[in-house]
PDB file of C-alpha atoms and ligand atoms in Angstrom:
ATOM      1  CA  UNK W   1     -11.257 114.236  29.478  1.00  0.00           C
ATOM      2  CA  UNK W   2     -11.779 110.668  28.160  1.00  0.00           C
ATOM      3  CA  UNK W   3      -8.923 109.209  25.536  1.00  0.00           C
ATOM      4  CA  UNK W   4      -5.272 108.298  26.416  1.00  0.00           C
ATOM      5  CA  UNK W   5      -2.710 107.149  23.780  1.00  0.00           C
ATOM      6  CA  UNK W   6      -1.245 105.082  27.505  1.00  0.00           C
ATOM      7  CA  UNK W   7      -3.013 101.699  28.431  1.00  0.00           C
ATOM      8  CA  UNK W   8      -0.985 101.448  32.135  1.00  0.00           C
ATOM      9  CA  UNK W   9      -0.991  98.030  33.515  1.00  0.00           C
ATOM     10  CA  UNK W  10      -2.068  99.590  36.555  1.00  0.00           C
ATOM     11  CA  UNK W  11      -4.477 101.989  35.014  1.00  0.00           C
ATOM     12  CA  UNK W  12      -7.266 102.999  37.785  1.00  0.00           C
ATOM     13  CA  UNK W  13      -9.362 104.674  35.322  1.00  0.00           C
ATOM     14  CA  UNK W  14      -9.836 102.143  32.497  1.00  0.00           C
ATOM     15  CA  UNK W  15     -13.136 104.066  31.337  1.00  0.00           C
ATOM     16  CA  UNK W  16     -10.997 107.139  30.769  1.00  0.00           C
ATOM     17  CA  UNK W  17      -9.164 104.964  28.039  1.00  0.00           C
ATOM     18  CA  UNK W  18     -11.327 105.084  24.967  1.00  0.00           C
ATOM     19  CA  UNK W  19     -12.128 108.865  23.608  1.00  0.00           C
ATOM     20  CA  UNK W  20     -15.453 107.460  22.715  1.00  0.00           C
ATOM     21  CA  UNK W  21     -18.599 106.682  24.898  1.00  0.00           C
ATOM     22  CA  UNK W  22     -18.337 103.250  26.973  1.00  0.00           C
ATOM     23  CA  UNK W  23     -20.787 101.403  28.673  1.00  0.00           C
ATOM     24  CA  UNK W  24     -20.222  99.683  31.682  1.00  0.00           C
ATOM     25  CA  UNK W  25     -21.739  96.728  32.893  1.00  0.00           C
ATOM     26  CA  UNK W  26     -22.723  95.604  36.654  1.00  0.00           C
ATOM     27  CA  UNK W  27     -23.425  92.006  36.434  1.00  0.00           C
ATOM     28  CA  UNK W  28     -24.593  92.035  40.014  1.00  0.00           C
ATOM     29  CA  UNK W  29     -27.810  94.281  39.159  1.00  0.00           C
ATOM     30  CA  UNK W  30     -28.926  92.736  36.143  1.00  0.00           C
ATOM     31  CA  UNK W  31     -32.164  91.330  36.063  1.00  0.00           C
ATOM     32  CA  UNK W  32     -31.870  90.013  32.427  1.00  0.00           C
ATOM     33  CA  UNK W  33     -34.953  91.854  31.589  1.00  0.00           C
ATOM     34  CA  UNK W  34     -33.922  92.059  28.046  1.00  0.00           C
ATOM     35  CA  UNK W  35     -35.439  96.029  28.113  1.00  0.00           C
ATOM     36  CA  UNK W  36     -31.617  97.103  26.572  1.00  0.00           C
ATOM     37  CA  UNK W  37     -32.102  94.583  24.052  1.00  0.00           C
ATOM     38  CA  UNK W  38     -35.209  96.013  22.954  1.00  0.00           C
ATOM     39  CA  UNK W  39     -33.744  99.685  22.700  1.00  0.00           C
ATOM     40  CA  UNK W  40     -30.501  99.415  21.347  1.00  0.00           C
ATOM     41  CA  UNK W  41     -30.377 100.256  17.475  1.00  0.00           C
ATOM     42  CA  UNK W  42     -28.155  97.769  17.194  1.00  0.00           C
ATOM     43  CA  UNK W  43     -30.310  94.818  18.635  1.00  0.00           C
ATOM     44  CA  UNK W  44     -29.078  91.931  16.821  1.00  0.00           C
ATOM     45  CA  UNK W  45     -25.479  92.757  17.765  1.00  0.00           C
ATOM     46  CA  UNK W  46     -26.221  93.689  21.448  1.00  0.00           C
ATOM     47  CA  UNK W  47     -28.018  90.456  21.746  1.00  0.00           C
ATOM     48  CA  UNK W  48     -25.088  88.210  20.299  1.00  0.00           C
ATOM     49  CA  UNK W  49     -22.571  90.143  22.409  1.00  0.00           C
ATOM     50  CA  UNK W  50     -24.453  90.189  25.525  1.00  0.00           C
ATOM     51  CA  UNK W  51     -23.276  91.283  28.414  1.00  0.00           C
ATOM     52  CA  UNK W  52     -20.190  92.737  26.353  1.00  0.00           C
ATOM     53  CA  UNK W  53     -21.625  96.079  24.517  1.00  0.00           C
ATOM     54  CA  UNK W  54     -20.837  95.325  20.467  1.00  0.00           C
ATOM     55  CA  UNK W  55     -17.798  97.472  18.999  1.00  0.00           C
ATOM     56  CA  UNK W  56     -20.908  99.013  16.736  1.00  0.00           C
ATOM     57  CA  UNK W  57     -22.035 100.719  20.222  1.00  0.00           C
ATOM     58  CA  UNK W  58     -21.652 104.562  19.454  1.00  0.00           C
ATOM     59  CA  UNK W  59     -22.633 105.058  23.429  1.00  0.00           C
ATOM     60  CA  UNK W  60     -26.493 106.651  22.482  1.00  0.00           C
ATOM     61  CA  UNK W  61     -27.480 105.689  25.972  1.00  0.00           C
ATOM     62  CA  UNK W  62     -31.001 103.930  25.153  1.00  0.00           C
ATOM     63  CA  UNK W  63     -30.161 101.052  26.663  1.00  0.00           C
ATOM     64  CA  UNK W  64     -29.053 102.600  30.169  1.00  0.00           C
ATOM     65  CA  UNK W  65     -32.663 105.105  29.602  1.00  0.00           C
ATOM     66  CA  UNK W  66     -34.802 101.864  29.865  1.00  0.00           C
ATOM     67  CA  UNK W  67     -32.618  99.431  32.739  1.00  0.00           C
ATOM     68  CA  UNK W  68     -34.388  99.963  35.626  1.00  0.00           C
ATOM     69  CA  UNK W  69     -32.133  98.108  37.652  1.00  0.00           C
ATOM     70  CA  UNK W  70     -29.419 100.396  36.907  1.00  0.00           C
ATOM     71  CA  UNK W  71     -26.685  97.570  35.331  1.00  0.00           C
ATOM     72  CA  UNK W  72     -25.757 100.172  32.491  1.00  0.00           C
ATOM     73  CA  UNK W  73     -23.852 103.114  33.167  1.00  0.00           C
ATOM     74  CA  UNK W  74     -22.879 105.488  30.204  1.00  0.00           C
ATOM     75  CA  UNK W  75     -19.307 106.642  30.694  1.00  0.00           C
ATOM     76  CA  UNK W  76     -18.747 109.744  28.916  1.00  0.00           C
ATOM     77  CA  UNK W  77     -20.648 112.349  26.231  1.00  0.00           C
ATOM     78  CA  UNK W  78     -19.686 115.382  24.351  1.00  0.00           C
ATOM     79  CA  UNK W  79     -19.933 118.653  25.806  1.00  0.00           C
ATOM     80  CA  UNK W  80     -19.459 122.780  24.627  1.00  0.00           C
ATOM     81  CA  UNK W  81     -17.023 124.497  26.525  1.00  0.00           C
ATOM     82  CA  UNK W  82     -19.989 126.467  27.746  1.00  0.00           C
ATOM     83  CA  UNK W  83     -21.784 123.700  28.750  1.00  0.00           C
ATOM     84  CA  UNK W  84     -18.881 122.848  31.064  1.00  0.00           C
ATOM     85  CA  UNK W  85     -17.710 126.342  32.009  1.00  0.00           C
ATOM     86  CA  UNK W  86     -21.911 126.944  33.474  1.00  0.00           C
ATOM     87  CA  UNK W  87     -20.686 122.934  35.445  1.00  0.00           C
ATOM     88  CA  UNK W  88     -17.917 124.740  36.913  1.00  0.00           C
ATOM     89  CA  UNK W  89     -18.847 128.374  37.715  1.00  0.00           C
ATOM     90  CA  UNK W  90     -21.579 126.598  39.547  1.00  0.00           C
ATOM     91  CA  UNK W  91     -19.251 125.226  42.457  1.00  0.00           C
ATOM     92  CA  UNK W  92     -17.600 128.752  42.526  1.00  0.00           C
ATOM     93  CA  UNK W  93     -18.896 129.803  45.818  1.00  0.00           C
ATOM     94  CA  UNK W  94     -17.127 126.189  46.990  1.00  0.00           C
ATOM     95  CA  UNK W  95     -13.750 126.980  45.034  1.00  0.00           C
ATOM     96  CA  UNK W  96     -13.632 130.857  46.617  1.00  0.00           C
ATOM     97  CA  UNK W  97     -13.798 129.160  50.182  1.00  0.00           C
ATOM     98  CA  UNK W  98     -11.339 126.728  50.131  1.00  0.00           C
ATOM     99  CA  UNK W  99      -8.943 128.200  48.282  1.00  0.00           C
ATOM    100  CA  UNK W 100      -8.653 125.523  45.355  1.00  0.00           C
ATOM    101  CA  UNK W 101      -9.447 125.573  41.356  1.00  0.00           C
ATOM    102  CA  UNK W 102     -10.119 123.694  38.280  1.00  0.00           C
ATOM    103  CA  UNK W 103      -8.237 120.922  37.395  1.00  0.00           C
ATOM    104  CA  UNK W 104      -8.240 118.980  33.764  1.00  0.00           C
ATOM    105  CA  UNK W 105      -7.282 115.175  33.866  1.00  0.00           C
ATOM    106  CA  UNK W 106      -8.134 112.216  32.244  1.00  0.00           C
ATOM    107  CA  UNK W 107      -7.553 110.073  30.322  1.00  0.00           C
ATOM    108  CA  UNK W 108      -4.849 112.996  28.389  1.00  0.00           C
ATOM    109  CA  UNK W 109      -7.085 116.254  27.980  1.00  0.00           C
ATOM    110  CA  UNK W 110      -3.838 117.363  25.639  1.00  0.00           C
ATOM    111  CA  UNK W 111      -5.638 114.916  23.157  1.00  0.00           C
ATOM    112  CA  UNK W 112      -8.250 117.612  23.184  1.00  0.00           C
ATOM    113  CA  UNK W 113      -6.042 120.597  22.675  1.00  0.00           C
ATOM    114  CA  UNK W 114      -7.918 123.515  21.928  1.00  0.00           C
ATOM    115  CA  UNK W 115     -11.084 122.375  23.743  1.00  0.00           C
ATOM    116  CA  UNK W 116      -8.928 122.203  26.594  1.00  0.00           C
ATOM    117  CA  UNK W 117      -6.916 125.303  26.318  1.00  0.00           C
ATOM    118  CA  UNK W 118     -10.171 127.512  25.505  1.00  0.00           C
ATOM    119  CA  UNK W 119     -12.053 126.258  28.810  1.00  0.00           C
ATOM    120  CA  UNK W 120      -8.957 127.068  31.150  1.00  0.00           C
ATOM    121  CA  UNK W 121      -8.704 130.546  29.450  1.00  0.00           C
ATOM    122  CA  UNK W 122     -12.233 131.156  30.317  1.00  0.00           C
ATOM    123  CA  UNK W 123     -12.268 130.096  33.898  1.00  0.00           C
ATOM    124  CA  UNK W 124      -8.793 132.355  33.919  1.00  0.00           C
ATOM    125  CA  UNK W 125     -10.703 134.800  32.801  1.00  0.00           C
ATOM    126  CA  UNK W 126     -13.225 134.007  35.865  1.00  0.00           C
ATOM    127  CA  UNK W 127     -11.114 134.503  37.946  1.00  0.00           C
ATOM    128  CA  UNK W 128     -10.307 130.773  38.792  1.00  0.00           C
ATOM    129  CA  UNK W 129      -6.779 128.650  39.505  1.00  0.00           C
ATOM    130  CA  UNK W 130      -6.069 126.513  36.431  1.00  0.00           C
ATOM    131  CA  UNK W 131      -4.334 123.047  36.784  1.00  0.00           C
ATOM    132  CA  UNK W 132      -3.452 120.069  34.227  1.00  0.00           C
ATOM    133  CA  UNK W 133      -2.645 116.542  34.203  1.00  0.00           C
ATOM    134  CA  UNK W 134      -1.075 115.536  32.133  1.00  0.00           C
ATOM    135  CA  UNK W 135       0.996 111.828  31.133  1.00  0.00           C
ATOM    136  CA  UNK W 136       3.415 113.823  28.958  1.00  0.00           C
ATOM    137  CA  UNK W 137       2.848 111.853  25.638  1.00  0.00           C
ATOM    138  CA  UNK W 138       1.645 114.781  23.229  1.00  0.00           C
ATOM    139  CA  UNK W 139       2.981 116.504  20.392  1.00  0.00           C
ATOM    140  CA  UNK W 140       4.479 119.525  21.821  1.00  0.00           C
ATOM    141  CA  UNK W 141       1.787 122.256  19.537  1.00  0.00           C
ATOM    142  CA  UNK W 142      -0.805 120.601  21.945  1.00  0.00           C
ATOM    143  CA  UNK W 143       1.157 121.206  25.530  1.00  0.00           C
ATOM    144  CA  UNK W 144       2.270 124.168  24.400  1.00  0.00           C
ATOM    145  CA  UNK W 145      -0.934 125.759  23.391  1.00  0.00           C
ATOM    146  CA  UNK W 146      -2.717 123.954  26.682  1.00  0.00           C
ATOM    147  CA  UNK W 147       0.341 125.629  28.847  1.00  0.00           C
ATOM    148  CA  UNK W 148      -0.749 129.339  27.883  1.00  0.00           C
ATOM    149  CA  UNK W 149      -3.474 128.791  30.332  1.00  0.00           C
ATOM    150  CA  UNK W 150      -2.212 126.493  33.019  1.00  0.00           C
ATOM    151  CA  UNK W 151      -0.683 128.011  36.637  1.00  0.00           C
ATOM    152  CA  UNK W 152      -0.053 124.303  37.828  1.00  0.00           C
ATOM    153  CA  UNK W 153       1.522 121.735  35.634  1.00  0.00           C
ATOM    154  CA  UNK W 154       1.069 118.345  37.362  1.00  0.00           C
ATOM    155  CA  UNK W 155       3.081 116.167  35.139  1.00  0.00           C
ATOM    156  CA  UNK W 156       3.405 112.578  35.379  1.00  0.00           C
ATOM    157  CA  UNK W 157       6.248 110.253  35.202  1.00  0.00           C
ATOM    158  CA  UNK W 158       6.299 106.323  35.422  1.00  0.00           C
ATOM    159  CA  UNK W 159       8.996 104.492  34.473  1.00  0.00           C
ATOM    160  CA  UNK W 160      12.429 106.239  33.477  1.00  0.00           C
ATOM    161  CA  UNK W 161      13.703 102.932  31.297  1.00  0.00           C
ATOM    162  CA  UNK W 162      12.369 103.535  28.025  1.00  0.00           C
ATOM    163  CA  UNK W 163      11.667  99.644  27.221  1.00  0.00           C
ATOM    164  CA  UNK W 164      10.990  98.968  30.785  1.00  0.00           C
ATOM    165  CA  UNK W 165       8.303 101.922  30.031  1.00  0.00           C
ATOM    166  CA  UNK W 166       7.106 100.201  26.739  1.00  0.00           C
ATOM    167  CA  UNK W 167       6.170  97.634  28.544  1.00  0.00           C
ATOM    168  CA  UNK W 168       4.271  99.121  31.327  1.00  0.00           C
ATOM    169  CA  UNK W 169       2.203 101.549  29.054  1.00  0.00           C
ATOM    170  CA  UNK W 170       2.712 100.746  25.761  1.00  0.00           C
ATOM    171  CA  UNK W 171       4.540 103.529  24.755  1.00  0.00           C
ATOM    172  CA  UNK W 172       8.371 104.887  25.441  1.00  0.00           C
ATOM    173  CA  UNK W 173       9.116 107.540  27.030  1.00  0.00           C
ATOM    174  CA  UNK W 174      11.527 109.879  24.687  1.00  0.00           C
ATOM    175  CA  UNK W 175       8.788 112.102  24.162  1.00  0.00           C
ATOM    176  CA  UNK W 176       7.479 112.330  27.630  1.00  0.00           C
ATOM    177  CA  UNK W 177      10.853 113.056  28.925  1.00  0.00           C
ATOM    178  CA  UNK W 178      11.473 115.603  26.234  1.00  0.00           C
ATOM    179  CA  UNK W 179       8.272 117.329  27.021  1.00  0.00           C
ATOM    180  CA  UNK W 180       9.215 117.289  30.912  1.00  0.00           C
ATOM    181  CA  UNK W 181      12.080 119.176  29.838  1.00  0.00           C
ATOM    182  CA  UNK W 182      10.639 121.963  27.786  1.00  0.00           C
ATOM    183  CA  UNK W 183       7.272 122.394  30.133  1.00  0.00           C
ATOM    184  CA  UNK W 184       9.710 123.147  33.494  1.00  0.00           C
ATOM    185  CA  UNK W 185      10.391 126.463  33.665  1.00  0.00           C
ATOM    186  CA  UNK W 186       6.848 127.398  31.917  1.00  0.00           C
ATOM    187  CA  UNK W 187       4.077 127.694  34.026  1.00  0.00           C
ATOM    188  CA  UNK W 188       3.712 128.921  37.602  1.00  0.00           C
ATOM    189  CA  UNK W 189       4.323 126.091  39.511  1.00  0.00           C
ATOM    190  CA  UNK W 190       5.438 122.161  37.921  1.00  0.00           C
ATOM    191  CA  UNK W 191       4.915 119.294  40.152  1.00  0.00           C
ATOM    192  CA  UNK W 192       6.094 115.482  39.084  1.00  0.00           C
ATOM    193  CA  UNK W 193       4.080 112.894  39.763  1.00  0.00           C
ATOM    194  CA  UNK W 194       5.343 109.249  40.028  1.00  0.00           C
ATOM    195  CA  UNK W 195       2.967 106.119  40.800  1.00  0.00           C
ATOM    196  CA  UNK W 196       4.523 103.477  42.966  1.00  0.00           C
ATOM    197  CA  UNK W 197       3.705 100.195  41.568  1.00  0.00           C
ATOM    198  CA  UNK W 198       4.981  97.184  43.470  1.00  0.00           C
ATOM    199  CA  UNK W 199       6.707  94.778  41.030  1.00  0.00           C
ATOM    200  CA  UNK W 200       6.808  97.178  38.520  1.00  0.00           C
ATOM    201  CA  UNK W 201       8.795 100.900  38.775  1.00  0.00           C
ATOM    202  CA  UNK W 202       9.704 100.958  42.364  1.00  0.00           C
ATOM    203  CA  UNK W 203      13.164  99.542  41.861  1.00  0.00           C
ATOM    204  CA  UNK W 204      16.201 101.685  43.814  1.00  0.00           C
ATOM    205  CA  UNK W 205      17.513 102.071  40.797  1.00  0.00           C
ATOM    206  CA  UNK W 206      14.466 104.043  38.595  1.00  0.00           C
ATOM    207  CA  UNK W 207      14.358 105.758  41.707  1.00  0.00           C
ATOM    208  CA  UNK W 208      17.680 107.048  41.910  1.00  0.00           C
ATOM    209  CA  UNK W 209      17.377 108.019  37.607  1.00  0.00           C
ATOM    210  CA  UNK W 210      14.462 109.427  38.616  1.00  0.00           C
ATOM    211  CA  UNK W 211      15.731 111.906  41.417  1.00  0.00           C
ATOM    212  CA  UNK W 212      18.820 112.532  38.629  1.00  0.00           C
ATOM    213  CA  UNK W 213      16.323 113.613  36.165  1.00  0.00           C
ATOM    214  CA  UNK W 214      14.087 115.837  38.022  1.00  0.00           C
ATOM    215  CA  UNK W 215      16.803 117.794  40.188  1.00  0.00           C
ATOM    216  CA  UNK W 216      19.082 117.842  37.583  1.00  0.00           C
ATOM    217  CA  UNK W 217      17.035 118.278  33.929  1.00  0.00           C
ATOM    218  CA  UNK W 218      13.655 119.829  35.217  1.00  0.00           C
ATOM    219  CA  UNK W 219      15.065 123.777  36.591  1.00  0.00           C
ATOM    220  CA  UNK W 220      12.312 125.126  39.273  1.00  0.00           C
ATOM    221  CA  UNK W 221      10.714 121.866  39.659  1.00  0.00           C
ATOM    222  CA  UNK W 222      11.273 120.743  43.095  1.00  0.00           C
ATOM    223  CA  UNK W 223       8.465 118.891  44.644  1.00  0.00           C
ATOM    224  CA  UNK W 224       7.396 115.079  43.582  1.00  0.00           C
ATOM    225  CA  UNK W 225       4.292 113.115  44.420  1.00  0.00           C
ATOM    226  CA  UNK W 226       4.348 109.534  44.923  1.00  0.00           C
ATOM    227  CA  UNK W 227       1.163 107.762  44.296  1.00  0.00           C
ATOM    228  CA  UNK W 228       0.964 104.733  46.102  1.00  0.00           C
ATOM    229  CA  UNK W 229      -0.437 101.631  43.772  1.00  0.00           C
ATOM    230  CA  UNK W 230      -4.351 100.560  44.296  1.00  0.00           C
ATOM    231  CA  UNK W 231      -6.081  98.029  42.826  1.00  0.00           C
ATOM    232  CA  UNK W 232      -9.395 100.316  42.070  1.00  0.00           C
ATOM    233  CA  UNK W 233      -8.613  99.801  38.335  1.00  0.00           C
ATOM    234  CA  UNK W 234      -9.297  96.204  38.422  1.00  0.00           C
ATOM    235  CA  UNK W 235     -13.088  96.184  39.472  1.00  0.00           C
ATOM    236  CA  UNK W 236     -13.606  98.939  37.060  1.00  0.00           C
ATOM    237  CA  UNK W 237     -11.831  96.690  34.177  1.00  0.00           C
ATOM    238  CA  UNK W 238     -14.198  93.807  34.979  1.00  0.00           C
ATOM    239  CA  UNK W 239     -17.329  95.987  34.366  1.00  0.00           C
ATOM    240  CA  UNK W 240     -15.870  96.956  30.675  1.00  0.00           C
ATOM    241  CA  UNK W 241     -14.726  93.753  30.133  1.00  0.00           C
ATOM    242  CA  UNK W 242     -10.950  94.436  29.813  1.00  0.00           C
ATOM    243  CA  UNK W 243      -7.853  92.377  31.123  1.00  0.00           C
ATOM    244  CA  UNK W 244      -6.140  93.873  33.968  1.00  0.00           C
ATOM    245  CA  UNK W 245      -3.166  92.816  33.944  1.00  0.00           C
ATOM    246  CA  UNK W 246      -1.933  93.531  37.637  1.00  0.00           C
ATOM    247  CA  UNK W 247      -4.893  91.303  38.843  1.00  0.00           C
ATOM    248  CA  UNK W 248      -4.619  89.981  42.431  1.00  0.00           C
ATOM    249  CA  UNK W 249      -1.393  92.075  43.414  1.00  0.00           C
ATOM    250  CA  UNK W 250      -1.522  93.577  46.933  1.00  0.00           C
ATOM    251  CA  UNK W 251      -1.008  97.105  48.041  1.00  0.00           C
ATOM    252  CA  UNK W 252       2.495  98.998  48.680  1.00  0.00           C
ATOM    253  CA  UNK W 253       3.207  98.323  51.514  1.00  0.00           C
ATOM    254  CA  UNK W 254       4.165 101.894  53.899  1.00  0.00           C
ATOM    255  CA  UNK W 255       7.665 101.138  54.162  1.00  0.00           C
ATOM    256  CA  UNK W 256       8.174 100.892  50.312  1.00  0.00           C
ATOM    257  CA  UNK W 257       6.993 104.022  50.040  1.00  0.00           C
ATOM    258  CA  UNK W 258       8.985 105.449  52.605  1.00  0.00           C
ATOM    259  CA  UNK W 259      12.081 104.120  50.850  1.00  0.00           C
ATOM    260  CA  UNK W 260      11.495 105.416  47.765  1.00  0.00           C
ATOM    261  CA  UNK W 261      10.710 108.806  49.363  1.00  0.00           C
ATOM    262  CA  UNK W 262      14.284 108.293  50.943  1.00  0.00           C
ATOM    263  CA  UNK W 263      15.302 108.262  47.934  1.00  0.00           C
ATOM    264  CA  UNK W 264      14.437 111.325  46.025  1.00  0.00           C
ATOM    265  CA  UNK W 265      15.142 113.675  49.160  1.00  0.00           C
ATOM    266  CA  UNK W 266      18.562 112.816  49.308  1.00  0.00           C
ATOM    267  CA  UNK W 267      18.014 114.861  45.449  1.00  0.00           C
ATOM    268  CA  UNK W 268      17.294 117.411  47.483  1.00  0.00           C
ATOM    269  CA  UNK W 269      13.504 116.741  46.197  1.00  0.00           C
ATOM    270  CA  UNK W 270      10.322 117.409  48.577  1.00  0.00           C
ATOM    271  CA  UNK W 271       8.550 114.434  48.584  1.00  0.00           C
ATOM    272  CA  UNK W 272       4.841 113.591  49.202  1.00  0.00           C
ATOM    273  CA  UNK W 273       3.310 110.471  49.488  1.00  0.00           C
ATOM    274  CA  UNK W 274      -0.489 110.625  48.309  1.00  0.00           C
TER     275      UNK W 274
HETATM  276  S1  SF4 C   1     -31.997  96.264  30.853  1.00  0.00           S
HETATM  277 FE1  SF4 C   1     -30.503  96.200  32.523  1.00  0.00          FE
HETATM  278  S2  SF4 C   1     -31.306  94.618  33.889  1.00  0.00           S
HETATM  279 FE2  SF4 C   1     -32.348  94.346  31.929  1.00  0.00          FE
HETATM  280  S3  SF4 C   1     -31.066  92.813  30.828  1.00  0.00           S
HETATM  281 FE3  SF4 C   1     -30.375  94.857  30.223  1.00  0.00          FE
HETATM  282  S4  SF4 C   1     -28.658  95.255  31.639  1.00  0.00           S
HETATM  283 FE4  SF4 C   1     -29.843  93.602  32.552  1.00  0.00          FE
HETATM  284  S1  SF4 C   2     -25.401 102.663  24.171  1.00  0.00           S
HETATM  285 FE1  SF4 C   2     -26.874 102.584  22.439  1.00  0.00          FE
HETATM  286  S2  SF4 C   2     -25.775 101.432  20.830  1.00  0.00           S
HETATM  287 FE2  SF4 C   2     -24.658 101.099  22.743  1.00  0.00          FE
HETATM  288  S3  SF4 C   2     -25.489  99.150  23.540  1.00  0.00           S
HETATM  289 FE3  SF4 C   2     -26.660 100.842  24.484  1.00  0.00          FE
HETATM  290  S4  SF4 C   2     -28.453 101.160  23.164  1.00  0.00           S
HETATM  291 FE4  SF4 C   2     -26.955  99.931  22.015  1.00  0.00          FE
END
């Protein structure tokens, strides 16, 4: 589901950011042909902005219809439940064999509540394993009412200083924490998920808050993901023409993950590393 009310520093899905239409832009394939300049409604603008897409862009998707060389890619377009429920029943043959389901991310599908809560009733209703992801930040109505029809809750965490958290997403973390707190305890199964991002949350310290928190505030949830930082966010922020502001920073390295794994099982925690 595209739209977040987050902008990570680390974010490796940029184009999930924006709830509206985005076009992004491979300078490497452009011919400058000019043939998007010619379709877009908004020529004049297109043509000042070029290779930035004007903020008039509403995302028709004439421009990417006509560039042969395939340096426009629409990200993102409205769709019925329906239209996405026939997407999905259409894999079912490859869901009943291995076992798996249908999971919402994003961007933050609670940002589109009730779109999101009617599709996983109806693939309930087909018969199929429901899952969210989820960043936490949402009023509670919209969890709550996505929760009715969700048996895994994977429910993300990344920084448990609430100005250290400002700074890393733009938003504190009093209602994310709050939310942890009411969702445990409320769906089938409630996993945490925590993104390890060198330089930025993987200090002993947030770990050990964090291993307080979740053994000790989040009843029934036992088992926490790590996510090891990578830097597929960056190439992705060049082709919309965003800052990233991580640029250049290398990989965890294993060991740092290992630590921090350490860590949260002496919580008595089951830890993954992704
Ligand atoms: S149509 Fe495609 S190849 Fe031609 S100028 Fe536009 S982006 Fe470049
Ligand atoms: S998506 Fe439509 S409005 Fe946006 S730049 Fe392309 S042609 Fe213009």
């Amino acid at each position: 589901m595209k739209g977040c009310p987050l902008a990570c520093a680390w974010c490796s899905n940029p184009e999930s950011q924006k709830t509206r239409p985005e076009i992004m832009y491979y300078r490497e394939k452009c011919l400058d042909c000019g043939a998007c300049l010619e379709a877009c409604p908004h020529r004049e603008l297109l043509e000042a902005a070029f290779p930035r897409t004007p903020e008039a862009c509403a995302g028709c998707g004439r421009c990417v219809q006509v560039c042969y060389a395939e340096a426009r890619h629409l990200v993102g377009r409205s769709v019925s439940v329906g239209e996405l429920l026939a997407v999905i029943l259409s894999d079912r043959v490859f869901y009943e064999q291995s076992g798996g389901g249908v999971t919402v991310g994003g961007g933050e599908p609670t940002l589109q509540a009730a779109f999101v809560s009617e599709l996983l009733a109806r693939c309930r209703r087909e018969g199929l394993h429901t899952a969210l992801e989820t960043c936490g930040f949402a009023s509670w109505r919209n969890l709550a009412l996505v929760l009715k029809n969700v048996d895994q809750l994977l429910f993300d965490l990344k920084h448990m200083d609430p100005e250290r958290h400002r700074e890393l997403t733009g938003v504190d973390n009093a209602r994310i924490l709050e939310n942890a707190r009411r969702a445990a305890g409320r769906v089938g199964e409630m996993v945490v998920r925590f993104p390890l991002i060198p330089g930025c949350n993987t200090e002993a310290s947030n770990l050990h808050s964090l291993g307080r928190f979740v053994s000790g505030q989040l009843p029934g949830v036992r088992r926490v993901d790590l996510l090891p930082y990578h830097s597929t966010g960056e190439s992705k922020s060049v082709r919309l023409f965003r800052d990233y502001p991580l640029a250049g920073r290398p990989p965890l390295e294993r060991e740092e993950a290992e630590q921090a794994r350490d860590i949260l099982v002496s919580y008595g925690l089951e830890v993954n590393i992704g």
